[in-house]
Amino acid sequence: MNYDRLAREKADELIKRGHARILAVESSCDETAMAVVEDGRRVASNAIASQIDMHALYGGVVPEIASRMHVEALDPLLDQALKQARTTMDQIDAVAVTYGPGLVGALLTGVAWAKAFAYGRGLPLIAVNHIEGHVSANYIAHPELEPPFVCLVASGGHSHIVKVEDYGVYTIMGGTTDDAAGEAFDKVARVLDIPYPGGPLLDKLAEEGDDRAYAFPKIHTPGAYDFSFSGLKTAVINQAHHLRQAGRQINAADWAASFRRAVVDALTEKAVKACLDSGLKQLALAGGVASNRLLRREIERAGREKGLAVYMPPPILCTDNAAMIGSAGFYRLMKGELADLSLNAVPSLAGW
Ligand code: KG4
Ligand code: ZN
């Protein structure tokens, strides 16, 4: 029987059952990850091979190195993900893979691997948008969460405010017009000599600082639900250079705290506004920046004040992982949305 028919028959059977154990693959940037996820909500395993130490040597992700490291990591990760899940290849029902957005070479390694696995085992193949994956991490962390809700997705490459109308149905309400929030954190961290990726360490440092110590320009907010970080980022970097040229010391903790406060206030204000304006009562966080301590506290606080239920995955499910891809993949599969073997990487994938 040919692959397409085999995969479609298997998918139909899974849809009828309403259950699926999915092997998920993520390789869009600098983490190679594989997970086994059951019914979109239960994580049987979540294996991650991080490349951060390697890229830190260069101060940022080197795409060619990322691709090569993914290729080396994929096969061992399969063993790890199956072992952790105490399962075998025979018990995998379908394969989900990130096909964009991300680095083209990095994405291609995962897509090619997943296609080969799906073809070899005669399993349905599901193409997942990385950002949709980030949103779906909330389904894993909060079994009670159902759409509709508003989600602030802030990562190293993207920052969006999204209305999740239903599983797999999204309206993008707004987002950044230039740098992503994580990117701004990373670039400002660099002037404080914090190694790549600077976001998490800047966050830690900021915990000990005074967030009123430095006055930075207010974040430019072009549309009702949009933000722009590049003006603030440039001002903060320039101010650091000027102070240093004048022989003045920068208090790194205060600097980090003041910058973090500016970013978090803008993100919180817009996300809460989007949720209230939509008439929805549920607000979720997602993406690497969702592990920011101040952002988590501020969203919790705003939720209490405005009567919103707030949701956020634990930090390990905020940064890149494959469990979130398995969750998003399950809901795509249940709608019968299969990819075929012509699936390609789409580095600037937009619509989702
Ligand atoms: O979602 P993610 O793992 O990868 C992308 O899809 O981009 O996000 C990584 C980004 C990096 O820019 C990193 O510095 C930032 O998330 N990040 C943080 C924190 N943890 C990760 N930024 C601020 N505070 C954090 N605690
Ligand atoms: Zn990501």
PDB file of C-alpha atoms in Angstrom, residues 75-320:
ATOM      1  CA  ASP A  75      18.998   9.767  16.466  1.00  0.00           C
ATOM      2  CA  PRO A  76      20.279   9.652  20.063  1.00  0.00           C
ATOM      3  CA  LEU A  77      17.324  11.802  21.124  1.00  0.00           C
ATOM      4  CA  LEU A  78      14.899   9.228  19.719  1.00  0.00           C
ATOM      5  CA  ASP A  79      16.396   6.566  22.003  1.00  0.00           C
ATOM      6  CA  GLN A  80      16.261   8.965  24.925  1.00  0.00           C
ATOM      7  CA  ALA A  81      12.661  10.045  24.289  1.00  0.00           C
ATOM      8  CA  LEU A  82      11.435   6.445  23.903  1.00  0.00           C
ATOM      9  CA  LYS A  83      13.347   5.222  26.942  1.00  0.00           C
ATOM     10  CA  GLN A  84      12.111   8.073  29.153  1.00  0.00           C
ATOM     11  CA  ALA A  85       8.559   7.354  28.015  1.00  0.00           C
ATOM     12  CA  ARG A  86       9.091   3.605  28.628  1.00  0.00           C
ATOM     13  CA  THR A  87       7.770   2.953  25.183  1.00  0.00           C
ATOM     14  CA  THR A  88       8.865   1.526  21.840  1.00  0.00           C
ATOM     15  CA  MET A  89       8.628   2.672  18.251  1.00  0.00           C
ATOM     16  CA  ASP A  90       5.726   0.268  17.726  1.00  0.00           C
ATOM     17  CA  GLN A  91       3.611   2.219  20.174  1.00  0.00           C
ATOM     18  CA  ILE A  92       4.028   5.548  18.409  1.00  0.00           C
ATOM     19  CA  ASP A  93       0.881   6.532  16.472  1.00  0.00           C
ATOM     20  CA  ALA A  94       2.004   9.644  14.583  1.00  0.00           C
ATOM     21  CA  VAL A  95       4.906  12.070  14.100  1.00  0.00           C
ATOM     22  CA  ALA A  96       4.671  15.849  14.551  1.00  0.00           C
ATOM     23  CA  VAL A  97       7.435  18.198  13.480  1.00  0.00           C
ATOM     24  CA  THR A  98       8.145  21.940  13.528  1.00  0.00           C
ATOM     25  CA  TYR A  99       8.342  23.178   9.918  1.00  0.00           C
ATOM     26  CA  GLY A 100       8.671  26.939  10.604  1.00  0.00           C
ATOM     27  CA  PRO A 101       9.349  29.654  11.475  1.00  0.00           C
ATOM     28  CA  GLY A 102      13.047  29.298  12.269  1.00  0.00           C
ATOM     29  CA  LEU A 103      16.448  28.801  10.686  1.00  0.00           C
ATOM     30  CA  VAL A 104      16.042  27.053   7.355  1.00  0.00           C
ATOM     31  CA  GLY A 105      18.906  24.590   7.726  1.00  0.00           C
ATOM     32  CA  ALA A 106      17.953  23.778  11.307  1.00  0.00           C
ATOM     33  CA  LEU A 107      14.297  23.235  10.404  1.00  0.00           C
ATOM     34  CA  LEU A 108      15.250  21.023   7.466  1.00  0.00           C
ATOM     35  CA  THR A 109      17.093  18.549   9.666  1.00  0.00           C
ATOM     36  CA  GLY A 110      14.006  17.907  11.793  1.00  0.00           C
ATOM     37  CA  VAL A 111      11.618  17.888   8.837  1.00  0.00           C
ATOM     38  CA  ALA A 112      13.758  15.395   6.892  1.00  0.00           C
ATOM     39  CA  TRP A 113      14.162  13.195   9.962  1.00  0.00           C
ATOM     40  CA  ALA A 114      10.426  13.217  10.735  1.00  0.00           C
ATOM     41  CA  LYS A 115       9.500  12.470   7.118  1.00  0.00           C
ATOM     42  CA  ALA A 116      11.868   9.504   7.059  1.00  0.00           C
ATOM     43  CA  PHE A 117      10.485   8.210  10.353  1.00  0.00           C
ATOM     44  CA  ALA A 118       6.859   8.625   9.246  1.00  0.00           C
ATOM     45  CA  TYR A 119       7.527   6.974   5.897  1.00  0.00           C
ATOM     46  CA  GLY A 120       9.527   4.129   7.396  1.00  0.00           C
ATOM     47  CA  ARG A 121       6.832   3.327   9.952  1.00  0.00           C
ATOM     48  CA  GLY A 122       3.800   4.183   7.791  1.00  0.00           C
ATOM     49  CA  LEU A 123       2.630   6.822  10.275  1.00  0.00           C
ATOM     50  CA  PRO A 124       0.731  10.092   9.822  1.00  0.00           C
ATOM     51  CA  LEU A 125       2.968  13.167   9.598  1.00  0.00           C
ATOM     52  CA  ILE A 126       1.816  16.445  11.155  1.00  0.00           C
ATOM     53  CA  ALA A 127       3.376  19.832  10.356  1.00  0.00           C
ATOM     54  CA  VAL A 128       3.414  22.236  13.302  1.00  0.00           C
ATOM     55  CA  ASN A 129       4.056  25.957  13.442  1.00  0.00           C
ATOM     56  CA  HIS A 130       6.640  26.648  16.158  1.00  0.00           C
ATOM     57  CA  ILE A 131       4.674  29.588  17.590  1.00  0.00           C
ATOM     58  CA  GLU A 132       1.510  27.521  17.755  1.00  0.00           C
ATOM     59  CA  GLY A 133       3.632  25.023  19.672  1.00  0.00           C
ATOM     60  CA  HIS A 134       4.592  27.670  22.228  1.00  0.00           C
ATOM     61  CA  VAL A 135       0.906  28.550  22.766  1.00  0.00           C
ATOM     62  CA  SER A 136       0.050  24.847  23.164  1.00  0.00           C
ATOM     63  CA  ALA A 137       2.532  24.397  26.032  1.00  0.00           C
ATOM     64  CA  ASN A 138      -0.301  25.835  28.105  1.00  0.00           C
ATOM     65  CA  TYR A 139      -2.504  22.824  27.344  1.00  0.00           C
ATOM     66  CA  ILE A 140       0.122  20.578  28.877  1.00  0.00           C
ATOM     67  CA  ALA A 141       0.613  22.688  31.986  1.00  0.00           C
ATOM     68  CA  HIS A 142      -3.101  23.362  32.512  1.00  0.00           C
ATOM     69  CA  PRO A 143      -5.297  20.359  31.728  1.00  0.00           C
ATOM     70  CA  GLU A 144      -8.399  22.444  32.405  1.00  0.00           C
ATOM     71  CA  LEU A 145      -7.548  25.173  29.885  1.00  0.00           C
ATOM     72  CA  GLU A 146      -9.803  25.306  26.821  1.00  0.00           C
ATOM     73  CA  PRO A 147     -10.034  28.026  24.147  1.00  0.00           C
ATOM     74  CA  PRO A 148     -11.014  30.789  23.773  1.00  0.00           C
ATOM     75  CA  PHE A 149      -8.231  32.713  25.480  1.00  0.00           C
ATOM     76  CA  VAL A 150      -5.710  35.433  24.715  1.00  0.00           C
ATOM     77  CA  CYS A 151      -2.047  34.467  24.677  1.00  0.00           C
ATOM     78  CA  LEU A 152       1.042  36.646  24.827  1.00  0.00           C
ATOM     79  CA  VAL A 153       3.781  34.769  22.965  1.00  0.00           C
ATOM     80  CA  ALA A 154       7.196  36.308  23.547  1.00  0.00           C
ATOM     81  CA  SER A 155      10.297  34.498  22.383  1.00  0.00           C
ATOM     82  CA  GLY A 156      13.707  35.206  20.913  1.00  0.00           C
ATOM     83  CA  GLY A 157      12.373  35.536  17.377  1.00  0.00           C
ATOM     84  CA  HIS A 158       8.728  36.539  17.831  1.00  0.00           C
ATOM     85  CA  SER A 159       6.394  38.535  20.028  1.00  0.00           C
ATOM     86  CA  HIS A 160       2.677  38.336  19.376  1.00  0.00           C
ATOM     87  CA  ILE A 161      -0.622  38.813  21.105  1.00  0.00           C
ATOM     88  CA  VAL A 162      -2.905  36.108  19.798  1.00  0.00           C
ATOM     89  CA  LYS A 163      -6.557  35.353  20.296  1.00  0.00           C
ATOM     90  CA  VAL A 164      -6.916  31.572  20.429  1.00  0.00           C
ATOM     91  CA  GLU A 165     -10.448  31.180  19.132  1.00  0.00           C
ATOM     92  CA  ASP A 166     -10.403  27.381  19.134  1.00  0.00           C
ATOM     93  CA  TYR A 167      -7.842  24.589  18.868  1.00  0.00           C
ATOM     94  CA  GLY A 168      -5.698  25.530  15.894  1.00  0.00           C
ATOM     95  CA  VAL A 169      -7.729  28.683  15.134  1.00  0.00           C
ATOM     96  CA  TYR A 170      -5.909  31.929  15.855  1.00  0.00           C
ATOM     97  CA  THR A 171      -6.332  35.641  15.257  1.00  0.00           C
ATOM     98  CA  ILE A 172      -3.166  37.663  15.621  1.00  0.00           C
ATOM     99  CA  MET A 173      -4.191  40.840  17.437  1.00  0.00           C
ATOM    100  CA  GLY A 174      -0.798  42.521  17.456  1.00  0.00           C
ATOM    101  CA  GLY A 175       2.857  42.117  18.127  1.00  0.00           C
ATOM    102  CA  THR A 176       6.256  43.669  17.843  1.00  0.00           C
ATOM    103  CA  THR A 177       6.974  45.890  14.887  1.00  0.00           C
ATOM    104  CA  ASP A 178      10.734  45.336  15.146  1.00  0.00           C
ATOM    105  CA  ASP A 179      12.804  43.350  17.673  1.00  0.00           C
ATOM    106  CA  ALA A 180      11.248  40.458  19.537  1.00  0.00           C
ATOM    107  CA  ALA A 181      11.205  40.804  23.324  1.00  0.00           C
ATOM    108  CA  GLY A 182      13.791  38.034  23.817  1.00  0.00           C
ATOM    109  CA  GLU A 183      16.032  39.581  21.184  1.00  0.00           C
ATOM    110  CA  ALA A 184      15.933  42.915  23.039  1.00  0.00           C
ATOM    111  CA  PHE A 185      16.833  41.137  26.303  1.00  0.00           C
ATOM    112  CA  ASP A 186      19.734  39.360  24.606  1.00  0.00           C
ATOM    113  CA  LYS A 187      21.115  42.518  22.980  1.00  0.00           C
ATOM    114  CA  VAL A 188      20.929  44.610  26.128  1.00  0.00           C
ATOM    115  CA  ALA A 189      22.501  41.754  28.113  1.00  0.00           C
ATOM    116  CA  ARG A 190      25.468  41.884  25.769  1.00  0.00           C
ATOM    117  CA  VAL A 191      26.377  45.443  26.863  1.00  0.00           C
ATOM    118  CA  LEU A 192      26.437  44.150  30.424  1.00  0.00           C
ATOM    119  CA  ASP A 193      28.850  41.400  29.299  1.00  0.00           C
ATOM    120  CA  ILE A 194      26.281  38.728  30.040  1.00  0.00           C
ATOM    121  CA  PRO A 195      26.920  35.698  27.777  1.00  0.00           C
ATOM    122  CA  TYR A 196      24.404  34.477  25.159  1.00  0.00           C
ATOM    123  CA  PRO A 197      21.492  33.979  25.569  1.00  0.00           C
ATOM    124  CA  GLY A 198      21.386  36.937  27.906  1.00  0.00           C
ATOM    125  CA  GLY A 199      17.665  36.914  28.786  1.00  0.00           C
ATOM    126  CA  PRO A 200      17.683  34.379  31.626  1.00  0.00           C
ATOM    127  CA  LEU A 201      20.838  35.772  33.274  1.00  0.00           C
ATOM    128  CA  LEU A 202      19.716  39.383  32.895  1.00  0.00           C
ATOM    129  CA  ASP A 203      16.472  38.343  34.575  1.00  0.00           C
ATOM    130  CA  LYS A 204      18.359  36.780  37.475  1.00  0.00           C
ATOM    131  CA  LEU A 205      20.577  39.831  37.881  1.00  0.00           C
ATOM    132  CA  ALA A 206      17.551  42.136  37.776  1.00  0.00           C
ATOM    133  CA  GLU A 207      16.083  40.393  40.822  1.00  0.00           C
ATOM    134  CA  GLU A 208      18.748  42.104  42.919  1.00  0.00           C
ATOM    135  CA  GLY A 209      18.478  45.530  41.308  1.00  0.00           C
ATOM    136  CA  ASP A 210      16.390  48.663  41.778  1.00  0.00           C
ATOM    137  CA  ASP A 211      14.075  49.081  38.794  1.00  0.00           C
ATOM    138  CA  ARG A 212      13.755  52.849  39.374  1.00  0.00           C
ATOM    139  CA  ALA A 213      17.494  53.495  39.372  1.00  0.00           C
ATOM    140  CA  TYR A 214      17.732  54.401  35.665  1.00  0.00           C
ATOM    141  CA  ALA A 215      15.196  56.305  33.615  1.00  0.00           C
ATOM    142  CA  PHE A 216      14.863  54.730  30.180  1.00  0.00           C
ATOM    143  CA  PRO A 217      12.544  56.014  27.443  1.00  0.00           C
ATOM    144  CA  LYS A 218       9.048  54.607  27.465  1.00  0.00           C
ATOM    145  CA  ILE A 219       8.401  51.835  24.964  1.00  0.00           C
ATOM    146  CA  HIS A 220       6.878  53.011  21.734  1.00  0.00           C
ATOM    147  CA  THR A 221       3.518  51.339  21.157  1.00  0.00           C
ATOM    148  CA  PRO A 222       2.401  51.899  17.577  1.00  0.00           C
ATOM    149  CA  GLY A 223      -1.007  50.141  17.610  1.00  0.00           C
ATOM    150  CA  ALA A 224      -3.466  49.129  20.317  1.00  0.00           C
ATOM    151  CA  TYR A 225      -1.868  45.708  20.765  1.00  0.00           C
ATOM    152  CA  ASP A 226       1.569  46.344  19.278  1.00  0.00           C
ATOM    153  CA  PHE A 227       4.920  47.115  20.800  1.00  0.00           C
ATOM    154  CA  SER A 228       8.296  48.169  19.515  1.00  0.00           C
ATOM    155  CA  PHE A 229      11.458  47.424  21.441  1.00  0.00           C
ATOM    156  CA  SER A 230      14.175  48.727  19.168  1.00  0.00           C
ATOM    157  CA  GLY A 231      13.971  52.369  20.354  1.00  0.00           C
ATOM    158  CA  LEU A 232      14.337  51.358  23.986  1.00  0.00           C
ATOM    159  CA  LYS A 233      17.044  48.835  23.175  1.00  0.00           C
ATOM    160  CA  THR A 234      19.111  51.396  21.227  1.00  0.00           C
ATOM    161  CA  ALA A 235      18.654  54.068  23.901  1.00  0.00           C
ATOM    162  CA  VAL A 236      19.745  51.660  26.632  1.00  0.00           C
ATOM    163  CA  ILE A 237      22.797  50.497  24.694  1.00  0.00           C
ATOM    164  CA  ASN A 238      23.815  54.065  23.764  1.00  0.00           C
ATOM    165  CA  GLN A 239      23.374  55.290  27.313  1.00  0.00           C
ATOM    166  CA  ALA A 240      25.685  52.510  28.538  1.00  0.00           C
ATOM    167  CA  HIS A 241      28.378  53.504  26.023  1.00  0.00           C
ATOM    168  CA  HIS A 242      28.122  57.203  26.958  1.00  0.00           C
ATOM    169  CA  LEU A 243      28.384  56.508  30.661  1.00  0.00           C
ATOM    170  CA  ARG A 244      31.408  54.278  30.120  1.00  0.00           C
ATOM    171  CA  GLN A 245      33.086  56.846  27.883  1.00  0.00           C
ATOM    172  CA  ALA A 246      32.577  59.408  30.624  1.00  0.00           C
ATOM    173  CA  GLY A 247      34.338  57.001  32.992  1.00  0.00           C
ATOM    174  CA  ARG A 248      31.175  56.359  35.029  1.00  0.00           C
ATOM    175  CA  GLN A 249      30.335  52.950  36.458  1.00  0.00           C
ATOM    176  CA  ILE A 250      27.126  51.175  35.542  1.00  0.00           C
ATOM    177  CA  ASN A 251      25.369  49.306  38.296  1.00  0.00           C
ATOM    178  CA  ALA A 252      24.567  46.151  36.317  1.00  0.00           C
ATOM    179  CA  ALA A 253      21.796  44.890  38.600  1.00  0.00           C
ATOM    180  CA  ASP A 254      20.006  48.270  38.607  1.00  0.00           C
ATOM    181  CA  TRP A 255      20.503  48.584  34.866  1.00  0.00           C
ATOM    182  CA  ALA A 256      19.049  45.128  34.257  1.00  0.00           C
ATOM    183  CA  ALA A 257      16.145  45.778  36.618  1.00  0.00           C
ATOM    184  CA  SER A 258      15.249  49.117  35.010  1.00  0.00           C
ATOM    185  CA  PHE A 259      15.351  47.671  31.515  1.00  0.00           C
ATOM    186  CA  ARG A 260      13.381  44.568  32.485  1.00  0.00           C
ATOM    187  CA  ARG A 261      10.740  46.747  34.140  1.00  0.00           C
ATOM    188  CA  ALA A 262      10.255  48.789  30.954  1.00  0.00           C
ATOM    189  CA  VAL A 263       9.833  45.693  28.769  1.00  0.00           C
ATOM    190  CA  VAL A 264       7.603  43.822  31.182  1.00  0.00           C
ATOM    191  CA  ASP A 265       5.305  46.788  31.798  1.00  0.00           C
ATOM    192  CA  ALA A 266       4.707  47.197  28.064  1.00  0.00           C
ATOM    193  CA  LEU A 267       4.074  43.477  27.535  1.00  0.00           C
ATOM    194  CA  THR A 268       1.744  43.222  30.517  1.00  0.00           C
ATOM    195  CA  GLU A 269      -0.244  46.334  29.698  1.00  0.00           C
ATOM    196  CA  LYS A 270      -0.886  45.295  26.095  1.00  0.00           C
ATOM    197  CA  ALA A 271      -1.660  41.663  26.873  1.00  0.00           C
ATOM    198  CA  VAL A 272      -4.161  42.579  29.580  1.00  0.00           C
ATOM    199  CA  LYS A 273      -5.775  45.198  27.359  1.00  0.00           C
ATOM    200  CA  ALA A 274      -6.117  42.688  24.510  1.00  0.00           C
ATOM    201  CA  CYS A 275      -7.761  40.177  26.820  1.00  0.00           C
ATOM    202  CA  LEU A 276     -10.200  42.680  28.338  1.00  0.00           C
ATOM    203  CA  ASP A 277     -11.059  44.208  24.958  1.00  0.00           C
ATOM    204  CA  SER A 278     -11.791  40.738  23.592  1.00  0.00           C
ATOM    205  CA  GLY A 279     -14.248  40.149  26.403  1.00  0.00           C
ATOM    206  CA  LEU A 280     -12.315  37.019  27.380  1.00  0.00           C
ATOM    207  CA  LYS A 281     -11.518  35.969  30.926  1.00  0.00           C
ATOM    208  CA  GLN A 282      -8.472  33.785  30.285  1.00  0.00           C
ATOM    209  CA  LEU A 283      -4.973  35.105  29.639  1.00  0.00           C
ATOM    210  CA  ALA A 284      -2.000  32.860  28.888  1.00  0.00           C
ATOM    211  CA  LEU A 285       1.743  33.380  28.500  1.00  0.00           C
ATOM    212  CA  ALA A 286       4.071  31.482  26.189  1.00  0.00           C
ATOM    213  CA  GLY A 287       7.565  31.536  24.650  1.00  0.00           C
ATOM    214  CA  GLY A 288      11.015  31.774  26.201  1.00  0.00           C
ATOM    215  CA  VAL A 289      10.376  35.229  27.676  1.00  0.00           C
ATOM    216  CA  ALA A 290       7.375  33.790  29.536  1.00  0.00           C
ATOM    217  CA  SER A 291       9.913  32.327  31.955  1.00  0.00           C
ATOM    218  CA  ASN A 292      10.860  35.881  32.969  1.00  0.00           C
ATOM    219  CA  ARG A 293      10.253  36.167  36.698  1.00  0.00           C
ATOM    220  CA  LEU A 294       8.932  39.724  36.680  1.00  0.00           C
ATOM    221  CA  LEU A 295       6.626  39.091  33.710  1.00  0.00           C
ATOM    222  CA  ARG A 296       5.133  36.081  35.504  1.00  0.00           C
ATOM    223  CA  ARG A 297       4.572  38.086  38.687  1.00  0.00           C
ATOM    224  CA  GLU A 298       3.088  41.062  36.842  1.00  0.00           C
ATOM    225  CA  ILE A 299       0.694  38.952  34.781  1.00  0.00           C
ATOM    226  CA  GLU A 300      -0.429  37.160  37.965  1.00  0.00           C
ATOM    227  CA  ARG A 301      -0.970  40.517  39.673  1.00  0.00           C
ATOM    228  CA  ALA A 302      -2.837  42.053  36.737  1.00  0.00           C
ATOM    229  CA  GLY A 303      -4.960  38.902  36.477  1.00  0.00           C
ATOM    230  CA  ARG A 304      -5.979  39.199  40.135  1.00  0.00           C
ATOM    231  CA  GLU A 305      -6.761  42.901  39.734  1.00  0.00           C
ATOM    232  CA  LYS A 306      -8.820  42.485  36.585  1.00  0.00           C
ATOM    233  CA  GLY A 307     -10.507  39.204  37.434  1.00  0.00           C
ATOM    234  CA  LEU A 308      -8.734  37.193  34.739  1.00  0.00           C
ATOM    235  CA  ALA A 309      -7.675  33.574  35.057  1.00  0.00           C
ATOM    236  CA  VAL A 310      -3.990  33.455  34.095  1.00  0.00           C
ATOM    237  CA  TYR A 311      -2.077  30.522  32.698  1.00  0.00           C
ATOM    238  CA  MET A 312       1.626  30.022  32.160  1.00  0.00           C
ATOM    239  CA  PRO A 313       3.685  26.919  31.513  1.00  0.00           C
ATOM    240  CA  PRO A 314       6.607  26.082  33.822  1.00  0.00           C
ATOM    241  CA  PRO A 315       9.879  27.576  32.480  1.00  0.00           C
ATOM    242  CA  ILE A 316      11.016  24.274  30.922  1.00  0.00           C
ATOM    243  CA  LEU A 317       7.920  24.322  28.679  1.00  0.00           C
ATOM    244  CA  CYS A 318       8.303  28.059  27.903  1.00  0.00           C
ATOM    245  CA  THR A 319      11.675  27.767  26.179  1.00  0.00           C
ATOM    246  CA  ASP A 320      11.991  25.577  23.076  1.00  0.00           C
TER     247      ASP A 320
END
